[in-house]
PDB file of C-alpha atoms in Angstrom:
ATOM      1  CA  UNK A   1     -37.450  33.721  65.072  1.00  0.00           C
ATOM      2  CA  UNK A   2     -40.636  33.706  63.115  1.00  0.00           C
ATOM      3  CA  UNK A   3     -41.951  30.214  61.681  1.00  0.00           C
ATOM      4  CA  UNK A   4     -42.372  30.798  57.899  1.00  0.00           C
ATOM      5  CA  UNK A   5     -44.388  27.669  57.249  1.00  0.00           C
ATOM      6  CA  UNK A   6     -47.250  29.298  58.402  1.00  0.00           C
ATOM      7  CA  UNK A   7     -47.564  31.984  55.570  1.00  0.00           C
ATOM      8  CA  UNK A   8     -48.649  31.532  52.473  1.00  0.00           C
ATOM      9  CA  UNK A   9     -48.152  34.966  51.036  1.00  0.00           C
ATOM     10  CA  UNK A  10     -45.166  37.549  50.995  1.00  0.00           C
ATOM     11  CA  UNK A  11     -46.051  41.002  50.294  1.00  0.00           C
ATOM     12  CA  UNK A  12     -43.027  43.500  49.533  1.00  0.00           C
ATOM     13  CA  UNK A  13     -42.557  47.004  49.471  1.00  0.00           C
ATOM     14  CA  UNK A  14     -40.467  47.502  46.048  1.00  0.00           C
ATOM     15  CA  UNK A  15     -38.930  50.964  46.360  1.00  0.00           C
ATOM     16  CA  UNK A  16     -35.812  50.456  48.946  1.00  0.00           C
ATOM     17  CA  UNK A  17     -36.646  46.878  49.479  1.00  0.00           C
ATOM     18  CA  UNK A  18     -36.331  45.396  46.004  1.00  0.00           C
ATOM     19  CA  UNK A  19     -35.105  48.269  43.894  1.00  0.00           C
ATOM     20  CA  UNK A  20     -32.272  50.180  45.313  1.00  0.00           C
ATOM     21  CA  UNK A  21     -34.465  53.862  45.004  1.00  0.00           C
ATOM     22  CA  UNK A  22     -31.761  56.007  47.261  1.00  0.00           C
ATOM     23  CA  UNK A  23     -28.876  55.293  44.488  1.00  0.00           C
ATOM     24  CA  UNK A  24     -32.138  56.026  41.568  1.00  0.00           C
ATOM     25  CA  UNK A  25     -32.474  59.167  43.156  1.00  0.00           C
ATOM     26  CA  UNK A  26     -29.243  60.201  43.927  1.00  0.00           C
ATOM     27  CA  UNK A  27     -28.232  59.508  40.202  1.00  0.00           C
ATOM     28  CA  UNK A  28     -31.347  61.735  39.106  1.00  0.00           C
ATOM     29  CA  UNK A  29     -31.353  64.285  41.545  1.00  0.00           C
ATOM     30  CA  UNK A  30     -27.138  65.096  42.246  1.00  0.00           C
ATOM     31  CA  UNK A  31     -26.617  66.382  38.370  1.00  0.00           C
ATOM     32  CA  UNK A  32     -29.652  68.014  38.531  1.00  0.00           C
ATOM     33  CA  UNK A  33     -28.754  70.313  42.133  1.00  0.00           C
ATOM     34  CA  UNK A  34     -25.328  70.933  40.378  1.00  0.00           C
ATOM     35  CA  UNK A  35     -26.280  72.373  37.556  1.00  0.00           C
ATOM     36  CA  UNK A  36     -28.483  74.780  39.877  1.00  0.00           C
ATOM     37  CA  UNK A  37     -25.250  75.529  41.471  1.00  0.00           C
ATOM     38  CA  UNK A  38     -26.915  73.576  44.849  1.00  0.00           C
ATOM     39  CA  UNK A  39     -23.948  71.413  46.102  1.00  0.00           C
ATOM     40  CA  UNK A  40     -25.304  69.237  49.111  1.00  0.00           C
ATOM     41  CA  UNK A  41     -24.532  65.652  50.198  1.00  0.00           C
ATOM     42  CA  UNK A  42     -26.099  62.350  49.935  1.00  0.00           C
ATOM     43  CA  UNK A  43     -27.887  61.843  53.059  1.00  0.00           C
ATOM     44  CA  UNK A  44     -29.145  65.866  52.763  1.00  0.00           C
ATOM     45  CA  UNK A  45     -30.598  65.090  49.526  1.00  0.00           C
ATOM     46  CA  UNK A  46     -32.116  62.238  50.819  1.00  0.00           C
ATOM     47  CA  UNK A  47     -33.606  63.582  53.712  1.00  0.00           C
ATOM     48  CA  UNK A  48     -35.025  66.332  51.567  1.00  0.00           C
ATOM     49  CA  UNK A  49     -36.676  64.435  49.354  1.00  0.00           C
ATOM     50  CA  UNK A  50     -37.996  62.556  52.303  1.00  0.00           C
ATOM     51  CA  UNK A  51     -39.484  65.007  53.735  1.00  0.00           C
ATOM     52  CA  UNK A  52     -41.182  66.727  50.267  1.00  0.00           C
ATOM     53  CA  UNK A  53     -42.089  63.364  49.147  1.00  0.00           C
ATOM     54  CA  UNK A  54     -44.233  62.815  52.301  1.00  0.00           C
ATOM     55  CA  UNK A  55     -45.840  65.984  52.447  1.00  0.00           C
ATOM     56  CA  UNK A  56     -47.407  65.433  49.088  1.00  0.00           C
ATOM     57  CA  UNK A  57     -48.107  62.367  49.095  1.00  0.00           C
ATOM     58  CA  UNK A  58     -50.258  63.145  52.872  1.00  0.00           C
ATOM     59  CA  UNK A  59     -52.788  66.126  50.174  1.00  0.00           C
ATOM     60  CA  UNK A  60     -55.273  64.908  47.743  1.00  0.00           C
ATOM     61  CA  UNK A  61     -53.758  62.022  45.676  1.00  0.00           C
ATOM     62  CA  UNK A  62     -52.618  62.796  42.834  1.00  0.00           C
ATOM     63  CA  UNK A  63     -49.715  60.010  40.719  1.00  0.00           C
ATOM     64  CA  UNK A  64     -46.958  59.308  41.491  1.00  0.00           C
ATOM     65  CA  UNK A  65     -45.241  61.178  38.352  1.00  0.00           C
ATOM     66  CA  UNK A  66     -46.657  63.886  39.980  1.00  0.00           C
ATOM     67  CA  UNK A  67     -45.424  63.876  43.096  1.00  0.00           C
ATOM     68  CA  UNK A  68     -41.944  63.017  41.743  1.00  0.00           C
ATOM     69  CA  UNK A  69     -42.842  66.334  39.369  1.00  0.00           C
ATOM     70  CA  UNK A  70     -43.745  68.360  42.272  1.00  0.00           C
ATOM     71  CA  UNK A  71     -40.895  66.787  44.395  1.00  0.00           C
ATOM     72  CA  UNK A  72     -38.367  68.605  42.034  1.00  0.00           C
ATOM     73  CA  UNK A  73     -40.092  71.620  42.059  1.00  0.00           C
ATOM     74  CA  UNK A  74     -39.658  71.982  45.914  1.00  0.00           C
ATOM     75  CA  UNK A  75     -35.949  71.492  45.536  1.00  0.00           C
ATOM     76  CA  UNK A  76     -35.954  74.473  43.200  1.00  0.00           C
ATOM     77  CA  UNK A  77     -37.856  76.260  45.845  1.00  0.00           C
ATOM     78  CA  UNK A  78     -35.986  75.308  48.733  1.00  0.00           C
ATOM     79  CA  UNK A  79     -32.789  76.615  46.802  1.00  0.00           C
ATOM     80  CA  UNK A  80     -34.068  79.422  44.873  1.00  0.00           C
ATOM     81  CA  UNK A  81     -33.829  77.926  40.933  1.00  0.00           C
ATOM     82  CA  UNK A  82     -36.155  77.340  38.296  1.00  0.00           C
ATOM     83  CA  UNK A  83     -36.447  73.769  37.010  1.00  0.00           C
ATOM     84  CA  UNK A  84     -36.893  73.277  33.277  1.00  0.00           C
ATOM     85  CA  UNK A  85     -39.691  70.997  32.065  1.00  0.00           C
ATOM     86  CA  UNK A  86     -37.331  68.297  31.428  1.00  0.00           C
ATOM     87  CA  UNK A  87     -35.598  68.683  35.000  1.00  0.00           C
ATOM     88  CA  UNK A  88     -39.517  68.848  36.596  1.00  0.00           C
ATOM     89  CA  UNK A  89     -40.082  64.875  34.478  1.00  0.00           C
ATOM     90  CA  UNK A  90     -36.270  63.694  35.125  1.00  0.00           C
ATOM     91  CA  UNK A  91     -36.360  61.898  38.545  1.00  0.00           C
ATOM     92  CA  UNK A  92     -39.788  60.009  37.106  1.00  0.00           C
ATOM     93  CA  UNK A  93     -38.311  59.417  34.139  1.00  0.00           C
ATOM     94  CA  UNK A  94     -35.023  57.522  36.000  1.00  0.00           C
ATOM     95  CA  UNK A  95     -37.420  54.942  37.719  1.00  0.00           C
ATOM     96  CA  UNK A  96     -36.776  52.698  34.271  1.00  0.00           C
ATOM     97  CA  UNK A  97     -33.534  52.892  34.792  1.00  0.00           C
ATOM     98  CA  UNK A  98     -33.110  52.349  38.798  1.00  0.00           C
ATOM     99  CA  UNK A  99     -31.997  48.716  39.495  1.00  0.00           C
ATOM    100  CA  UNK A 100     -32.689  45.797  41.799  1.00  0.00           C
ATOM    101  CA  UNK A 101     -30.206  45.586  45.047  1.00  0.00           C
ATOM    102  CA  UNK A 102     -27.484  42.543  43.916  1.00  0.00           C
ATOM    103  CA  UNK A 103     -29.506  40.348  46.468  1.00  0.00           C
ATOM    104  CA  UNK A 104     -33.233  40.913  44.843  1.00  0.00           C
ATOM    105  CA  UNK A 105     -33.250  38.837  42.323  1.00  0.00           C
ATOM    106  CA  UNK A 106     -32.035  35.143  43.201  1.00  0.00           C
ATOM    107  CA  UNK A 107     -34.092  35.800  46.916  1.00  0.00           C
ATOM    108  CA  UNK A 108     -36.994  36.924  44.884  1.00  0.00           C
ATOM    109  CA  UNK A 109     -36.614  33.127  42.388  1.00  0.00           C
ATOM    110  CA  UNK A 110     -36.353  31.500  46.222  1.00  0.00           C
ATOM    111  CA  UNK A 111     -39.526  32.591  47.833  1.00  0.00           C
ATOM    112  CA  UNK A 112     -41.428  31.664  44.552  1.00  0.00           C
ATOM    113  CA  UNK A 113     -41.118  27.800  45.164  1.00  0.00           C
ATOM    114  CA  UNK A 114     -42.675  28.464  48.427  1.00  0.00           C
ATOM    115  CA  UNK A 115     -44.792  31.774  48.813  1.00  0.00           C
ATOM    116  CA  UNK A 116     -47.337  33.899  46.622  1.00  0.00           C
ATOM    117  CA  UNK A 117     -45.650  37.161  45.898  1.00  0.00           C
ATOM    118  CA  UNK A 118     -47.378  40.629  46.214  1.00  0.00           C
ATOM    119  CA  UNK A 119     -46.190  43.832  45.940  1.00  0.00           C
ATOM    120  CA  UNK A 120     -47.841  46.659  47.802  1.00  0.00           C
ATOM    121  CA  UNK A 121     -46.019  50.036  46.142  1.00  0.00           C
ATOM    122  CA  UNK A 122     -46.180  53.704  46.364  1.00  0.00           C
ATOM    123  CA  UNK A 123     -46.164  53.905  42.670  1.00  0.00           C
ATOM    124  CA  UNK A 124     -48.063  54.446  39.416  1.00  0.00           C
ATOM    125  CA  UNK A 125     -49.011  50.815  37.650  1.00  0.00           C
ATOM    126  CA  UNK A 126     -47.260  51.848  34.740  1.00  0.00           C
ATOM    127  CA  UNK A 127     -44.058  53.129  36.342  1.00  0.00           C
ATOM    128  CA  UNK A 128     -43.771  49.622  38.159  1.00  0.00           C
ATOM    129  CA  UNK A 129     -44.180  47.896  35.310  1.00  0.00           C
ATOM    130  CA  UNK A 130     -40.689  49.637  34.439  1.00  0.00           C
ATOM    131  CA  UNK A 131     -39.278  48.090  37.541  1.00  0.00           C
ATOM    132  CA  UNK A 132     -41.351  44.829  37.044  1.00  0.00           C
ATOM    133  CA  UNK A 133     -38.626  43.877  34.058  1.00  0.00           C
ATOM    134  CA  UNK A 134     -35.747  44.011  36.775  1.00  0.00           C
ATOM    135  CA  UNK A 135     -37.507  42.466  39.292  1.00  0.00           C
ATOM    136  CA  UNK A 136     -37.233  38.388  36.577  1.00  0.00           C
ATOM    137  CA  UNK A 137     -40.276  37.180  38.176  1.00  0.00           C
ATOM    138  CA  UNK A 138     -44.167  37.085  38.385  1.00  0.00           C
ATOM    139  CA  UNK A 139     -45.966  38.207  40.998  1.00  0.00           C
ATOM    140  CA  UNK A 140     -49.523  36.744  42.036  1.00  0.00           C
ATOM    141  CA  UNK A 141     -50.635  40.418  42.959  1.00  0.00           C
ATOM    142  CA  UNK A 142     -49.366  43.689  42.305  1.00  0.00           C
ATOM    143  CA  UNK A 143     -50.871  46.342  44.445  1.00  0.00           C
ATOM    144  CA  UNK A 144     -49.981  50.272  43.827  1.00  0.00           C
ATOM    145  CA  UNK A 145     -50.948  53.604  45.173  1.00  0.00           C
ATOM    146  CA  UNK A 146     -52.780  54.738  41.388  1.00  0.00           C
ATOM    147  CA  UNK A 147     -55.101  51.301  42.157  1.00  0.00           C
ATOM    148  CA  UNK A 148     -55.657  52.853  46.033  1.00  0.00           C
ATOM    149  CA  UNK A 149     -55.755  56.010  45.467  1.00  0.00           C
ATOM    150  CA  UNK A 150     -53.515  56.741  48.747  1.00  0.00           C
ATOM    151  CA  UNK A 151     -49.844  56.399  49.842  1.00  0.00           C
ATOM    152  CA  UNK A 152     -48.061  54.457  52.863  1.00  0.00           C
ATOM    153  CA  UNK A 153     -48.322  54.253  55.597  1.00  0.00           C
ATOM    154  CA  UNK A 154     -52.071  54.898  54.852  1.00  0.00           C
ATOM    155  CA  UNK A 155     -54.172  51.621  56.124  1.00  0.00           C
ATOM    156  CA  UNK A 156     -56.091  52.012  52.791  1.00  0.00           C
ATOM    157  CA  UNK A 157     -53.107  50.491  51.103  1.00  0.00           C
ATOM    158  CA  UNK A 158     -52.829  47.638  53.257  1.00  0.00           C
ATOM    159  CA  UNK A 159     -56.553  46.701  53.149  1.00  0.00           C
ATOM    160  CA  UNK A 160     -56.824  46.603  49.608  1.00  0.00           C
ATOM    161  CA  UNK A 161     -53.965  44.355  49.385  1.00  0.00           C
ATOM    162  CA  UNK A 162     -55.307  42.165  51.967  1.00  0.00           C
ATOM    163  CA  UNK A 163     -59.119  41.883  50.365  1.00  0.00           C
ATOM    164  CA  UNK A 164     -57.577  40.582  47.150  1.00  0.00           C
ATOM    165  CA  UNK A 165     -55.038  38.254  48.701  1.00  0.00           C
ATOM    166  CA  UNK A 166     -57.887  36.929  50.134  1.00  0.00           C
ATOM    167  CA  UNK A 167     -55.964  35.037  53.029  1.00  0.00           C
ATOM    168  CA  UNK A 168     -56.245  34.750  56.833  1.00  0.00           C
ATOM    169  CA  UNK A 169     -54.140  37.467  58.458  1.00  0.00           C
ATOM    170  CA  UNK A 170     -51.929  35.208  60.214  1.00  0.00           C
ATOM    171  CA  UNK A 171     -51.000  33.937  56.478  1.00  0.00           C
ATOM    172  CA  UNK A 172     -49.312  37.093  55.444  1.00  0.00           C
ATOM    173  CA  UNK A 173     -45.969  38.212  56.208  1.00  0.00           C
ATOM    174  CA  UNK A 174     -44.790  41.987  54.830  1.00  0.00           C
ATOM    175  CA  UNK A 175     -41.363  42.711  54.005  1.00  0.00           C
ATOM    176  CA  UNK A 176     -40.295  46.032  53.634  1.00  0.00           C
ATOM    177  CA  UNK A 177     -37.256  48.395  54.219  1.00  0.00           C
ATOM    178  CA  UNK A 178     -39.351  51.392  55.513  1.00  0.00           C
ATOM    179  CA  UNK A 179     -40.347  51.386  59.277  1.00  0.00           C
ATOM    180  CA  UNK A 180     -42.678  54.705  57.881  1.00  0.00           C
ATOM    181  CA  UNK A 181     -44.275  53.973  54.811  1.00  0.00           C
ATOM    182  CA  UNK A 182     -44.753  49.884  56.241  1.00  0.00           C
ATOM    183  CA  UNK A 183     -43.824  48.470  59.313  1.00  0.00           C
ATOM    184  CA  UNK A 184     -45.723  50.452  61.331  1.00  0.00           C
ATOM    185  CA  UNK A 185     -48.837  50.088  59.406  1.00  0.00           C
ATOM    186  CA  UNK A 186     -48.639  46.497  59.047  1.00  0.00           C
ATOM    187  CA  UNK A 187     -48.704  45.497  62.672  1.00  0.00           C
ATOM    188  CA  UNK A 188     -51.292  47.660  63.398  1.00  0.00           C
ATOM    189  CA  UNK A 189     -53.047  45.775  61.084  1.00  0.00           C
ATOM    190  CA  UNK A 190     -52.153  42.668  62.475  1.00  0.00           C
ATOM    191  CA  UNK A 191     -49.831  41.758  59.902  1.00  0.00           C
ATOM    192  CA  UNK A 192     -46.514  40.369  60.631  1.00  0.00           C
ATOM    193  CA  UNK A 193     -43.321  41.878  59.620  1.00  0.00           C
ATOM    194  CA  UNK A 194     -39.662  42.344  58.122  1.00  0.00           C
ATOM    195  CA  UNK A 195     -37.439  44.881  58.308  1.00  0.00           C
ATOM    196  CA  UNK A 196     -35.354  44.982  56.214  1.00  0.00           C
ATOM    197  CA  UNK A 197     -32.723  47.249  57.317  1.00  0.00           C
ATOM    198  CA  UNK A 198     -30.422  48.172  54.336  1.00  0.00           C
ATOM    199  CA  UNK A 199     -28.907  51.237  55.979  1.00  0.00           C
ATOM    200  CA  UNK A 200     -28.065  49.356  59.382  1.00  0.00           C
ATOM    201  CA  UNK A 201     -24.311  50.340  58.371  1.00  0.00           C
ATOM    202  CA  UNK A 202     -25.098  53.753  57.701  1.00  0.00           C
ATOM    203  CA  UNK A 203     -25.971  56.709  59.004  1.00  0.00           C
ATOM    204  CA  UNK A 204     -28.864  58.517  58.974  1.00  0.00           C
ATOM    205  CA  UNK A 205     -32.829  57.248  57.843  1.00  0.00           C
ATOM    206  CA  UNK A 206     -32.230  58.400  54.510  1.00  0.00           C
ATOM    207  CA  UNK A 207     -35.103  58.560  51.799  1.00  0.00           C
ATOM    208  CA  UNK A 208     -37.621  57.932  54.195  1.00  0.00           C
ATOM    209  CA  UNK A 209     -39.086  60.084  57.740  1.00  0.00           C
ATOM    210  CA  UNK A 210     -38.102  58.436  60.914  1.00  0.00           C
ATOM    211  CA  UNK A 211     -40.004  56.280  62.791  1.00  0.00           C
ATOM    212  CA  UNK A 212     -40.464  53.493  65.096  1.00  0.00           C
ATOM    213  CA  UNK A 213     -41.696  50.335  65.740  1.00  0.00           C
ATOM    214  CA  UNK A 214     -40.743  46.141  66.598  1.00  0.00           C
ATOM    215  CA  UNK A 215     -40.792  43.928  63.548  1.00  0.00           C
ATOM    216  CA  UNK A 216     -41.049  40.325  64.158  1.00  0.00           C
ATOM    217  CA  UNK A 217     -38.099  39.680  62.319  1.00  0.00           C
ATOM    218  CA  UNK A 218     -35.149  42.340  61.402  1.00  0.00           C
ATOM    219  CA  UNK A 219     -32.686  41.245  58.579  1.00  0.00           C
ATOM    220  CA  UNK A 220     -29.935  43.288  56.723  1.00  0.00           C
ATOM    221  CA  UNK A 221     -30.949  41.875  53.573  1.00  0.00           C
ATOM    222  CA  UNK A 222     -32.994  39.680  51.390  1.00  0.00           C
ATOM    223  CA  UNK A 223     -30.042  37.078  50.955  1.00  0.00           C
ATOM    224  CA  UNK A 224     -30.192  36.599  54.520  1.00  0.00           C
ATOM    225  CA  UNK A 225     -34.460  36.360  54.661  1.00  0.00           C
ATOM    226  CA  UNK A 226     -34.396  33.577  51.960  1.00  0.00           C
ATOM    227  CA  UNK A 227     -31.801  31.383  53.203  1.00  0.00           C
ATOM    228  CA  UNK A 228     -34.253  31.838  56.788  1.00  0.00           C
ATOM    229  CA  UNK A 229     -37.041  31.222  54.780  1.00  0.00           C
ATOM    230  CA  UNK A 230     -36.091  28.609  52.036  1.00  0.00           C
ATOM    231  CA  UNK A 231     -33.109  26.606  53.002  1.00  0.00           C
ATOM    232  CA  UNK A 232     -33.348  23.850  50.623  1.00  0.00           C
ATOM    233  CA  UNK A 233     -34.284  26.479  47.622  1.00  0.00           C
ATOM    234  CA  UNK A 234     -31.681  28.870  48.040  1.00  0.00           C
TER     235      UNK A 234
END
């Protein structure tokens, strides 16, 4: 067990952590396949989109609109059809529409009264501002790919966010759902860490590559790291 009263600072990862992104692109991405005659499960359309997602985001940056663009565009590849220009902007488009997990919220209200919240995103500012009206509270710094020019798990990410928290390492604790795109970065930073491991009942990695590493602290949800972290507030 980790002692949260030395941390001043929570940053998040929003997409899987906060916002539940696999069902946002399931929704976006299952109608679309279909109507390209492409019938494949869940977890294979995750794991696709895992594995096109990182490969653009590792190139030149370019936003995250784009990749999501270029994301559907290697689906169409991968299965022989021809996205229209509305299919090409329709997984983007859903992020206004993908919603916090039923947990997000009332945790998110619970760490306020205790912890400056930051959110270090692979996103474009304004798309998170989409997500920003789900998410019911402020955060004291909101830290995306478009502002560093890079994508988790690069350390770029994680060292802007750090400069303009402006804390002592040991006063920052990063929660996120993806062992790829955060744990592993984080510690070797010298940051400590949360899993948060929403698929531990499922199988697969789903939307993100497999990897590995220790967190300090695993938890199945954010329910369960607020009522560790804030007893008396939540």
């Amino acid at each position: 067990m980790i002692d949260f009263n030395q941390y001043k600072a929570l940053t998040f990862d929003c997409y899987g952590t906060l916002i539940d992104w696999e069902n946002g692109i399931l929704g976006a991405l299952k109608p679309l396949l279909l109507a390209h005659n492409t019938n494949l499960d869940d977890d294979q359309i995750l794991e696709l989109f895992a594995e096109f997602e990182a490969e653009l985001e590792n190139g030149d940056y370019i936003k995250y609109r784009e990749v999501l663009k270029r994301v559907v565009q290697k689906f169409g590849e991968r299965f022989s059809f021809e996205p229209t220009a509305d299919e090409l902007n329709s997984l983007a488009d859903s992020i206004q529409h993908w919603l916090p997990f039923p947990d997000t919220v009332e945790a998110l209200r619970a760490f306020t009264s205790k912890f400056n919240l930051v959110i270090i995103s692979n996103v474009d500012d304004n798309l998170f501002a989409l997500s920003a009206k789900h998410l019911e509270v402020e955060f004291d710094q909101i830290i995306t790919a478009e502002q560093a020019k890079s994508y988790k798990p690069s350390l770029n990410n994680f060292r802007l966010a750090i400069e303009r928290i402006n804390l002592p390492l040991e006063q920052i604790l990063h929660v996120a759902a993806s062992v790829y795109h955060d744990i592993v970065t984080a510690k070797s930073l010298g940051l400590s860490t949360v899993w948060v491991n929403r698929r531990a009942k499922q199988e697969g990695v789903g939307a993100t590559l497999p990897a590995v590493s220790q967190p300090d602290l695993e938890v199945p949800d954010l329910k369960t790291l607020a009522a560790l972290s804030s007893p008396k507030e939540y």
